[in-house]
PDB file of C-alpha atoms and ligand atoms in Angstrom:
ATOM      1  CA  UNK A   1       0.000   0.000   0.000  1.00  0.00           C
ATOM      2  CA  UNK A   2       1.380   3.727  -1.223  1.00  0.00           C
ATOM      3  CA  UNK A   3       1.327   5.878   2.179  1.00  0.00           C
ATOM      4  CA  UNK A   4       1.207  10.088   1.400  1.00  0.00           C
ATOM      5  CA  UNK A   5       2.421  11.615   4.660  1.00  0.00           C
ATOM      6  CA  UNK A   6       0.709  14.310   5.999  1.00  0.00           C
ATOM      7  CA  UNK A   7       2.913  16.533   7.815  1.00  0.00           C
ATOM      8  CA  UNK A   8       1.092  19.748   7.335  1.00  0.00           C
ATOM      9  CA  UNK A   9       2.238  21.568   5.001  1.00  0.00           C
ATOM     10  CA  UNK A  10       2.173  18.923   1.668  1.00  0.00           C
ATOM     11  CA  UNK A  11       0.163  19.022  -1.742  1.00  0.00           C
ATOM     12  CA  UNK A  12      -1.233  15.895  -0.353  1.00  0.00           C
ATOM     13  CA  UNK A  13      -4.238  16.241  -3.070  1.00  0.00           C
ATOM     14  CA  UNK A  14      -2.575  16.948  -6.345  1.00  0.00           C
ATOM     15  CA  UNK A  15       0.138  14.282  -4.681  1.00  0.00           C
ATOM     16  CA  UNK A  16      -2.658  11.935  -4.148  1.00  0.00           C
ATOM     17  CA  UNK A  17      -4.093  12.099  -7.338  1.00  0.00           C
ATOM     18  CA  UNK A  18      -1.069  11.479  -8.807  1.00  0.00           C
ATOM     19  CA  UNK A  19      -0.921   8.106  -7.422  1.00  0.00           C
ATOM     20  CA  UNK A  20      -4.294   7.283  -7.686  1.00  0.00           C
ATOM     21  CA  UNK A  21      -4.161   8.461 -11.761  1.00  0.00           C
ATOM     22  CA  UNK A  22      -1.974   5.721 -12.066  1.00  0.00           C
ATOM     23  CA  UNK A  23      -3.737   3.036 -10.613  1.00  0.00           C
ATOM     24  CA  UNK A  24      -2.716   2.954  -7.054  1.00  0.00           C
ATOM     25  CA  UNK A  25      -4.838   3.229  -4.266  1.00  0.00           C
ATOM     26  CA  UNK A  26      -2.836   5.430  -1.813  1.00  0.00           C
ATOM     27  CA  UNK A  27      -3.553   6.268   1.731  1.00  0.00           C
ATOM     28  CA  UNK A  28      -2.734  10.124   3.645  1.00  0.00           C
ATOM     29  CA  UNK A  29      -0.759   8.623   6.947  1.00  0.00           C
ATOM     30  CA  UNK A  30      -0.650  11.000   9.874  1.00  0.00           C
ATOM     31  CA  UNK A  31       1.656   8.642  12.592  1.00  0.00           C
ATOM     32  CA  UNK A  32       4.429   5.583  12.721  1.00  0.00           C
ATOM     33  CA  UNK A  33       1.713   3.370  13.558  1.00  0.00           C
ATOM     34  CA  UNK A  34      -0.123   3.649  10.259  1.00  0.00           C
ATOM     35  CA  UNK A  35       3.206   2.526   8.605  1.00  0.00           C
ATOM     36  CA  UNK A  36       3.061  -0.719   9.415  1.00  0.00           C
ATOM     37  CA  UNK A  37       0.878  -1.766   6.545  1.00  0.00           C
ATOM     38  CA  UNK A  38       2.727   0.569   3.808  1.00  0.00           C
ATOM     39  CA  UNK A  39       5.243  -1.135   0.911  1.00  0.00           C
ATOM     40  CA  UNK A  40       5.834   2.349  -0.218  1.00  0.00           C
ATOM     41  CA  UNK A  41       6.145   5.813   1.607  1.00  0.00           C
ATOM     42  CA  UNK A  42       5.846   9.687   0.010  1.00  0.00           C
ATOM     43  CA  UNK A  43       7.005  12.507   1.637  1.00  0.00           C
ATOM     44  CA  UNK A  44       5.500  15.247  -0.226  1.00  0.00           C
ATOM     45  CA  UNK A  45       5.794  19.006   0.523  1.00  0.00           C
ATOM     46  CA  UNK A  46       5.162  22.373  -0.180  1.00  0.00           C
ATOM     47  CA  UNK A  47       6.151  25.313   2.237  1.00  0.00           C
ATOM     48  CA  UNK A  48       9.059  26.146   4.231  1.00  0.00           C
ATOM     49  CA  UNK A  49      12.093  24.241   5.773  1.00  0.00           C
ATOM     50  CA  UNK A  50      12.027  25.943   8.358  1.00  0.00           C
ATOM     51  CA  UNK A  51       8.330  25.326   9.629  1.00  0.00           C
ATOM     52  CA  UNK A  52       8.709  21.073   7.830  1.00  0.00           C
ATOM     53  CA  UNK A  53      10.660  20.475  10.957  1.00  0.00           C
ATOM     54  CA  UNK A  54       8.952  21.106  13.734  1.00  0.00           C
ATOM     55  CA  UNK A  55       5.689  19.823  11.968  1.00  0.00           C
ATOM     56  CA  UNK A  56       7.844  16.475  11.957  1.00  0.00           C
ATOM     57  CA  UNK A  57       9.211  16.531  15.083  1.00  0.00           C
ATOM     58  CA  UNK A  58       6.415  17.481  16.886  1.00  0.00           C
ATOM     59  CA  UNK A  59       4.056  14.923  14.818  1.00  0.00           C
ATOM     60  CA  UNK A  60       7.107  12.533  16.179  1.00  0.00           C
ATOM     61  CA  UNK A  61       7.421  11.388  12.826  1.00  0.00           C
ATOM     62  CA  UNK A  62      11.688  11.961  12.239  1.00  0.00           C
ATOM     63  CA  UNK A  63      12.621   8.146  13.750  1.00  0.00           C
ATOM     64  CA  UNK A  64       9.507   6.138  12.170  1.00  0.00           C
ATOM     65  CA  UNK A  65      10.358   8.035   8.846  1.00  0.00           C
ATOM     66  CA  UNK A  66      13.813   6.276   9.949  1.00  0.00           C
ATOM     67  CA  UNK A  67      12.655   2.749  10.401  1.00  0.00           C
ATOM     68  CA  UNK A  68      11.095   2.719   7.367  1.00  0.00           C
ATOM     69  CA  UNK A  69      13.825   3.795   5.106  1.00  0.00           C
ATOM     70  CA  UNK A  70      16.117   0.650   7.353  1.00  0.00           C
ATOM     71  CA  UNK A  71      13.456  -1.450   6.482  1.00  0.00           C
ATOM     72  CA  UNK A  72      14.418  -1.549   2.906  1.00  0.00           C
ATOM     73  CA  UNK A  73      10.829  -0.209   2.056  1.00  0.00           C
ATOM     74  CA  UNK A  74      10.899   2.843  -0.818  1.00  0.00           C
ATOM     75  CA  UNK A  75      10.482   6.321   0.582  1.00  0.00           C
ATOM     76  CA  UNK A  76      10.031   9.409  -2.197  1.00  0.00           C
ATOM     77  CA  UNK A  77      10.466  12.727  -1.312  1.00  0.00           C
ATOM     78  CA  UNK A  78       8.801  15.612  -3.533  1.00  0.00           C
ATOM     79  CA  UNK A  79      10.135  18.918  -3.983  1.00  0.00           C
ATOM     80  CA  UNK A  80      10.122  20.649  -0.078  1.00  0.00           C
ATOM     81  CA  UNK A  81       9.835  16.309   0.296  1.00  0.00           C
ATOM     82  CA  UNK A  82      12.972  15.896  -0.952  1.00  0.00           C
ATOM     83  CA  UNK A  83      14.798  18.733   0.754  1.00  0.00           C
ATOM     84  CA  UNK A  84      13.724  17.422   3.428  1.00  0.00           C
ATOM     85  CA  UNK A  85      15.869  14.026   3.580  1.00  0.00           C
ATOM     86  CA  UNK A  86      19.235  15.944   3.137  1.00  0.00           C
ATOM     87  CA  UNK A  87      20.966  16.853   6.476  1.00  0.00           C
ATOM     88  CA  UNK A  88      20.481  20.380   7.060  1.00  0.00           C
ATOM     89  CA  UNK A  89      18.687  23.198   5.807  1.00  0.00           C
ATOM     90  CA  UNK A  90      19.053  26.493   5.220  1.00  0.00           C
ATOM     91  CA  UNK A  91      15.854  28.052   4.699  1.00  0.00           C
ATOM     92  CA  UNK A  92      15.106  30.517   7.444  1.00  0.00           C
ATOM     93  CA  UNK A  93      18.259  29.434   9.811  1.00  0.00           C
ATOM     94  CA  UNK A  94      19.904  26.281  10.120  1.00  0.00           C
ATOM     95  CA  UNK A  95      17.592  23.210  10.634  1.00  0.00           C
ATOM     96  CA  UNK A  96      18.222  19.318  11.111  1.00  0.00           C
ATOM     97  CA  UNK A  97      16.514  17.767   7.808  1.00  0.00           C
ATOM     98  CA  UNK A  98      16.608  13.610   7.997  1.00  0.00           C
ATOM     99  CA  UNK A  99      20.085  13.140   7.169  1.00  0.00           C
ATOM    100  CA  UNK A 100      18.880  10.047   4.727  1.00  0.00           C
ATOM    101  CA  UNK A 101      21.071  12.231   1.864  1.00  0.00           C
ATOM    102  CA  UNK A 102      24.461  13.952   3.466  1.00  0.00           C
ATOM    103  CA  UNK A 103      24.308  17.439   2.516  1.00  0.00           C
ATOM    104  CA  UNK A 104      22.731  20.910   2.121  1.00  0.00           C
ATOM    105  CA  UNK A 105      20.106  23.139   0.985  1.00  0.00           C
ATOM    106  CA  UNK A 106      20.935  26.113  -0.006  1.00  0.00           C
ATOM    107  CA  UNK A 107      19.185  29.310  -1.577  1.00  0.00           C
ATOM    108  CA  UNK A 108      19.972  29.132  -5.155  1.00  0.00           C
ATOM    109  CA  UNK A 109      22.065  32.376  -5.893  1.00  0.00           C
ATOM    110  CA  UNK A 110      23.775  33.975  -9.235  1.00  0.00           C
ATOM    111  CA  UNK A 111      23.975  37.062 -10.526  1.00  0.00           C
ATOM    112  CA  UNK A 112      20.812  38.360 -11.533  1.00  0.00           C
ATOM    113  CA  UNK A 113      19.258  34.797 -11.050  1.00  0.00           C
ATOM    114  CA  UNK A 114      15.553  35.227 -10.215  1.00  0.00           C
ATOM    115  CA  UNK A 115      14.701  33.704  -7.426  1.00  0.00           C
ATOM    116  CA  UNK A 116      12.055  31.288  -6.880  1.00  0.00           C
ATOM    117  CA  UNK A 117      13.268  29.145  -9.480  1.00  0.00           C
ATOM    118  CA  UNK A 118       9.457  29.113 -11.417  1.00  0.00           C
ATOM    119  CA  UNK A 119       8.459  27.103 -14.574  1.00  0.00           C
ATOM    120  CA  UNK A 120       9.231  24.567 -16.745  1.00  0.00           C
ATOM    121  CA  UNK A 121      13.143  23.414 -17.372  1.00  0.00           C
ATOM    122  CA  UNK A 122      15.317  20.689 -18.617  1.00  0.00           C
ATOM    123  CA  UNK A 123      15.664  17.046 -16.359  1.00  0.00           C
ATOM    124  CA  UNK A 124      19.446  16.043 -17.117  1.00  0.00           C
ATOM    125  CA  UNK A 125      19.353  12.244 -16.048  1.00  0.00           C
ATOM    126  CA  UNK A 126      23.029  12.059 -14.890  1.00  0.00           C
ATOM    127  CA  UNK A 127      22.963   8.672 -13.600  1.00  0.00           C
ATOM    128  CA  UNK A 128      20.581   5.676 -14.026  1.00  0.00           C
ATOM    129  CA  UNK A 129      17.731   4.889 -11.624  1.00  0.00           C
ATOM    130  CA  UNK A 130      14.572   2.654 -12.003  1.00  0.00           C
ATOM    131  CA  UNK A 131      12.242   6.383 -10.916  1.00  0.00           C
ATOM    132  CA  UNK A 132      13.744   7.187 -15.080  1.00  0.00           C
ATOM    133  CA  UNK A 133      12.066   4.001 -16.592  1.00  0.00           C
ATOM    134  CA  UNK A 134      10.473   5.412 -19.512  1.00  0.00           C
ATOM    135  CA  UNK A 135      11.051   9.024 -19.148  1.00  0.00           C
ATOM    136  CA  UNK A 136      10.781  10.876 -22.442  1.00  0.00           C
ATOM    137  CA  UNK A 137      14.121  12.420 -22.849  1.00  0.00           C
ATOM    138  CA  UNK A 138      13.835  16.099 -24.087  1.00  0.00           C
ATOM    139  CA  UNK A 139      10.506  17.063 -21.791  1.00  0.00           C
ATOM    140  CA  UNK A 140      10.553  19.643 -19.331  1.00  0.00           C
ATOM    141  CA  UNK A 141       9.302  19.535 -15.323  1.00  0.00           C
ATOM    142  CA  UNK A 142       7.709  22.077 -13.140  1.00  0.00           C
ATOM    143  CA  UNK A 143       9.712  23.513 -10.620  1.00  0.00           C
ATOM    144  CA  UNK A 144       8.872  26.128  -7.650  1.00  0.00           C
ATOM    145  CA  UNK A 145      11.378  26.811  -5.431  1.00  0.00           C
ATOM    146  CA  UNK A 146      14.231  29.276  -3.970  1.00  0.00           C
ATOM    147  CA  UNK A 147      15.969  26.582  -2.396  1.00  0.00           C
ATOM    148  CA  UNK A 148      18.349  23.365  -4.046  1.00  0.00           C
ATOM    149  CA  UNK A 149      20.368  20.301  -2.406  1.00  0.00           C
ATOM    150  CA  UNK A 150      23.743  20.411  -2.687  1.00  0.00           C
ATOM    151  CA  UNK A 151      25.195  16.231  -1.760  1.00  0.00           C
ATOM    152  CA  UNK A 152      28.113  15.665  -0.097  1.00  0.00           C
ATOM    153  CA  UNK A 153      28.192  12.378  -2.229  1.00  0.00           C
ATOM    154  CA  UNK A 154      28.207  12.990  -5.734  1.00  0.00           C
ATOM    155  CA  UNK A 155      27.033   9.768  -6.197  1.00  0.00           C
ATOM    156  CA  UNK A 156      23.915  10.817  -4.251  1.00  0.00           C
ATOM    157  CA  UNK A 157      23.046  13.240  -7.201  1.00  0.00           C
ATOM    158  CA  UNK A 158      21.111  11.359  -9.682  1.00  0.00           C
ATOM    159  CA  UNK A 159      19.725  14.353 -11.930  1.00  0.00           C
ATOM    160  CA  UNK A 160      19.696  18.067 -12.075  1.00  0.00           C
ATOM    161  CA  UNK A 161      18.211  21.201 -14.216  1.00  0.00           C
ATOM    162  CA  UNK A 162      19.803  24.595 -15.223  1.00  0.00           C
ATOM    163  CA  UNK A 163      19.626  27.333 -13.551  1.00  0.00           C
ATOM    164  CA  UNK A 164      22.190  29.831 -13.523  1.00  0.00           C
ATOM    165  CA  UNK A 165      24.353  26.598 -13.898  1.00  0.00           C
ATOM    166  CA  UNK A 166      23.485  22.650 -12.736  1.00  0.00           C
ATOM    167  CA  UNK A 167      20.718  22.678  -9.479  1.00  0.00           C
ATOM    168  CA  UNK A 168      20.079  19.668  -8.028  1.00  0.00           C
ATOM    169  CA  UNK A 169      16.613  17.993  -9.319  1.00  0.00           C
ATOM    170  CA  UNK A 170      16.943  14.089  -8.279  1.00  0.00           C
ATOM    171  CA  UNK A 171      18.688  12.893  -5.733  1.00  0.00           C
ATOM    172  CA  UNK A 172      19.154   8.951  -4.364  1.00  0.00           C
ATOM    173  CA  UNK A 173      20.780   6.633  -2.021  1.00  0.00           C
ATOM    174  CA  UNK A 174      19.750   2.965  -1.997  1.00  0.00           C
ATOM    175  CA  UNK A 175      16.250   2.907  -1.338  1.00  0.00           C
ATOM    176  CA  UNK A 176      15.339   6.369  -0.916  1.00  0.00           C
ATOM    177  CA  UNK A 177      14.667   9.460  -3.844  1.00  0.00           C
ATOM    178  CA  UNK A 178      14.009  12.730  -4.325  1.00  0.00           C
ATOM    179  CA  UNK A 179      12.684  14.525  -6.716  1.00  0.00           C
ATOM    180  CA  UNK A 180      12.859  18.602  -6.570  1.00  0.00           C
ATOM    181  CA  UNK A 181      10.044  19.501  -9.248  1.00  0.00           C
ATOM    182  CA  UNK A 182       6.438  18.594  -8.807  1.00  0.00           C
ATOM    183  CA  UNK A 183       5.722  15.199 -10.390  1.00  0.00           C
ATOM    184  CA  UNK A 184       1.952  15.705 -10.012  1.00  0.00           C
ATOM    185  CA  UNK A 185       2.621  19.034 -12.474  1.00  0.00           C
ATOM    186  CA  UNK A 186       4.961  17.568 -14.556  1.00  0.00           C
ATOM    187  CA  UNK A 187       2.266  15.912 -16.937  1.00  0.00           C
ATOM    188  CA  UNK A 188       3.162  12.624 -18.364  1.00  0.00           C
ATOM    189  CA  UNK A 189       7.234  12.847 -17.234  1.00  0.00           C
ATOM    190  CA  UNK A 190       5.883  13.430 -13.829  1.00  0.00           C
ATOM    191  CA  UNK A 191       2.985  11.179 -13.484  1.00  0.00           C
ATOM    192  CA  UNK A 192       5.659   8.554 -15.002  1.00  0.00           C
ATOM    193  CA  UNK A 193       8.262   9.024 -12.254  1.00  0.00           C
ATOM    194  CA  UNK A 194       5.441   8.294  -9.726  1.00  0.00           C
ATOM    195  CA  UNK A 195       4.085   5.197 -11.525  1.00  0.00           C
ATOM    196  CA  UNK A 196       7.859   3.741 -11.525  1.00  0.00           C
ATOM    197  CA  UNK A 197       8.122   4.988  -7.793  1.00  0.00           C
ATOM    198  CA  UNK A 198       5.186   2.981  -7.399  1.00  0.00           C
ATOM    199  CA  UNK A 199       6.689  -0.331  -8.374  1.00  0.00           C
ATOM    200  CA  UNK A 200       9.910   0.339  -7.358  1.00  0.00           C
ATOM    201  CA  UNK A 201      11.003  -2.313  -4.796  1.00  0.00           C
ATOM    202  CA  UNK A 202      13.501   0.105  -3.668  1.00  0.00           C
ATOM    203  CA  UNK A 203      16.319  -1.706  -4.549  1.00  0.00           C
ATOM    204  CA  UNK A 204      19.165  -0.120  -7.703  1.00  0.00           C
TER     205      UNK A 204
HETATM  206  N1  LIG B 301       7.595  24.664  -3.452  1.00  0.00           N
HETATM  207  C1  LIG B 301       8.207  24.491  -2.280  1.00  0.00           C
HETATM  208  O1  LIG B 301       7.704  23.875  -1.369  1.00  0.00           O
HETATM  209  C2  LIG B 301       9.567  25.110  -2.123  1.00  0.00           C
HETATM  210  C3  LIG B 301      10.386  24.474  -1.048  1.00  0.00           C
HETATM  211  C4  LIG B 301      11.344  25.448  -0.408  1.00  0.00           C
HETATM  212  N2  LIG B 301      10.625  26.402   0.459  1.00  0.00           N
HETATM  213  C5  LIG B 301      12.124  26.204  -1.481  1.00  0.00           C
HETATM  214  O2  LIG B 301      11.844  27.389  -1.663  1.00  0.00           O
HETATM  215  O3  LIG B 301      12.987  25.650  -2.149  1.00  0.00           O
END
């Protein structure tokens, strides 16, 4: 069963939809217990680092999120999602992400850059991963955001876009990805990406 956590601040709907577009049946999960059942997890988000935390924390969600990445099951994090399994972020002061992905996230910066990041732009697939199974090459993804992961561990970086040079747009490690756009806007690229998450069994 897909679980959607719902820490507060996600596009659980659009997120949802998503899932259930291609054929899933997914559940919203508010605590660890409701994991139990769940073969794959999605941490989706929209908002701030900053406020992501504490939601987590105080939802004492950070060590079931934990045990469910070490128990080999898929976890996907979606744009504020995915910033959220790096280490620390930078949004608003200095905050403790998951630490699934060493590393930051930083505000993107460059001279004259306009920040959010807005729009469509170019997925560069820089190394292979079962989430690209069947991506259209050449097709853009919808991004939103002011902030990008920087991995200690290139090896960790799995994609990127350009914008004012390479940003960070897919990250990995083992049996967990992120993904920095908004699969559920990305149109058939997207919607793709969360089908393959789907039967993903986590493992590379
Ligand atoms: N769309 C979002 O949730 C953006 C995430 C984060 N606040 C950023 O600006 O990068």
């Amino acid at each position: 069963m897909i679980g959607i956590l719902d820490i507060g601040m996600g596009n659980l709907r659009s997120v949802h939809n998503a899932v259930y577009q291609n054929g899933f049946d997914p559940v919203v999960v508010h605590a660890a217990a409701e994991f139990d059942d769940l073969t794959h997890l999605i941490l989706p988000g929209v908002g701030n680092f900053s406020a992501a935390v504490p939601e987590i924390d105080t939802r004492q969600l950070r060590q079931p999120i934990l045990t469910f990445v070490a128990s080999g099951r898929p976890l996907l994090g979606t744009c504020l999602g995915m910033q959220l399994l790096m280490g620390v972020g930078e949004e608003d002061g200095i905050h403790a992400g998951l630490g699934l992905i060493p590393g930051r996230v930083t505000r993107l910066a460059g001279e004259g850059l306009r920040v959010p990041h807005v729009g469509w732009n170019v997925l560069n697939m820089t190394r292979p991963h079962p989430i690209y199974e069947g991506i259209k090459k050449g097709r853009d993804f919808y991004f939103v955001h002011s902030y990008a992961a920087v991995c200690e561990d290139g090896n960790d970086l799995l994609g990127s876009t350009e914008y004012g040079g390479p940003v960070t747009a897919v990250i990995g490690r083992a049996n967990v990805v992120g993904i920095q756009f908004h699969p559920e806007k990305s149109q058939v690229n997207g919607l793709r990406m969360i089908e393959n998450f789907c039967n993903w069994d986590g493992r590379c």
